[in-house]
Amino acid sequence: MPVSIVVGLQWGDEAKGKMVDHLAEKAVAVARFSGGANAGHTVEAEGKRFALHLLPCGLIRRDVIGMIGSACVMDPVAILEEIRSLEGNGISIKGRLKISGKINLTHPGYRWLEKQNETDLAKERIGTTGRGIGPTYERKYRRNAIRLEDVFNMGTFKTLVDHHTEETISSLNLGSADVEKLHSDVEKFIEATEKVSGFADDVSLFINKVLKEGGLVIAEGAQGSLLDPDHGSYPFVTCGQCVSGAACTSLGFGPTQVNDVVGILKAYTTRVGSGPFPTELDNDTGERIRQAGHEFGTTTGRPRRCGWLDGVLANYTARINGCTSVTLTLLDVLSGFSELKICTGYKDDKFTTGRSMDELIPLYETFSGWTEDIRGETEWENLPEAAKQYVLAVERIVGVPVTSVSTGPGRDDVIWR
Ligand code: GDP
Ligand code: IMO
Ligand code: MG
């Protein structure tokens, strides 16, 4: 069996984690291919609620191997905490985690630099998660970043770490109390990196071995396609590539190995952080969706901005990713609305994801709502007619088969059509 890539088709939080966990039942390995601990992937299973940030969701199933690819970025202190939290919940990862030695590390100073950068941007700030993601990718492309594998040569590693410590101190002109705090964080960073280095491995070699033996590998995307630095709402994007193509680069397998690309699409739209959002509902309807969907960030706790489903953007992101199927998630949240809208065009046929995206004016098709509670439903036949019509409309507008529908946060709350 080859690779299945799972990607988000909006601005993140589409329930990728829940669907990766659901699909992982048949997988040998699950591999995260983008981003860092800016992600927050929620899985509800075994009566518990897990919030994973950089660890792949497949680890929750005890027979699955978890991997983290080279195009991800990692804060060693944060991942140790995440591992501790998972193990505290009774899930041992012993012998089941492989992290690419080529992964770039988030030095403690990067968070400080990011904070200053956001302050300097004032009204134009991105609204980042504050996890030092941007500065880590910046240094990667500046070609002086710290990789996990560097720790195997302590001299080189310490020289690199010192360089980034000094850069932080001089860029921010830090006072002595802050310098002391930074040095103490750097000590913890070095210690944590040495501990995490036990998981360093050749991810590409392992994945290709699994594929050769006929095993299924799920490539777990993070963020969403509209946060991608090339194809997303630039400049209000993240810095790691989040579209399906990035899975090959990050995990070291070829495009010929990919069998399917599953696009995860929320039945409405949410966004955290700043930036354009054509179908945003900054009104009572948006608030009603936020409350019904518990739309508060998994990583930062920020209220998510909510709005109608944008079919134009979903059609675009399904194309960019080459989706072979779509899973429509959180459909249950829309129960009880008398009518629902989907954006099917923009005024004057305009379309851009660039700096003038906030000028787009959405045009809507309206659909009947349904009153029945569909939470936890697993049979297509049992859905109210209006809910079926809504799913079929999404399929027509996006142009890709909607093969499954998620009706609740639980592992098995899925309808397969
Ligand atoms: P991710 O970042 O794409 O993995 O998504 P998040 O975990 O950040 O956000 C999705 C939220 O919706 C989580 O709180 C999930 O537990 C929850 N969830 C997932 N699927 C469903 C669903 O079908 N219905 C409802 N009501 N909640 C869901
Ligand atoms: P998951 O994987 C939603 C957003 C931030 C901000 C922008 C840049 O859970 O879907 P960054 O810290 O990455 O430099 O912030 O990207 N963002 C996310 N929004 N879900 C995510 O991940 C996100 N990861 C980053 O809110 O607007
Ligand atoms: Mg999330």
XYZ file of C-alpha atoms in Angstrom, residues 8-9 18 56 58 72 168 183 187 216 247 252 274 309 315 321 342 370 393:
19
model
C -6.352 21.005 5.352
C -8.259 22.915 2.657
C -9.436 13.551 14.150
C 1.909 12.780 14.739
C -1.010 8.178 14.663
C 8.995 20.532 10.120
C 19.055 37.765 19.890
C 21.023 32.075 28.946
C 20.837 25.775 28.847
C 0.273 2.180 4.391
C 4.887 15.782 1.912
C 11.827 11.903 1.328
C -5.125 38.323 11.113
C -18.103 27.894 3.710
C -12.346 24.463 -5.178
C -3.431 19.780 -3.582
C -21.940 28.757 0.521
C -32.202 21.025 9.184
C -23.748 20.827 -3.079
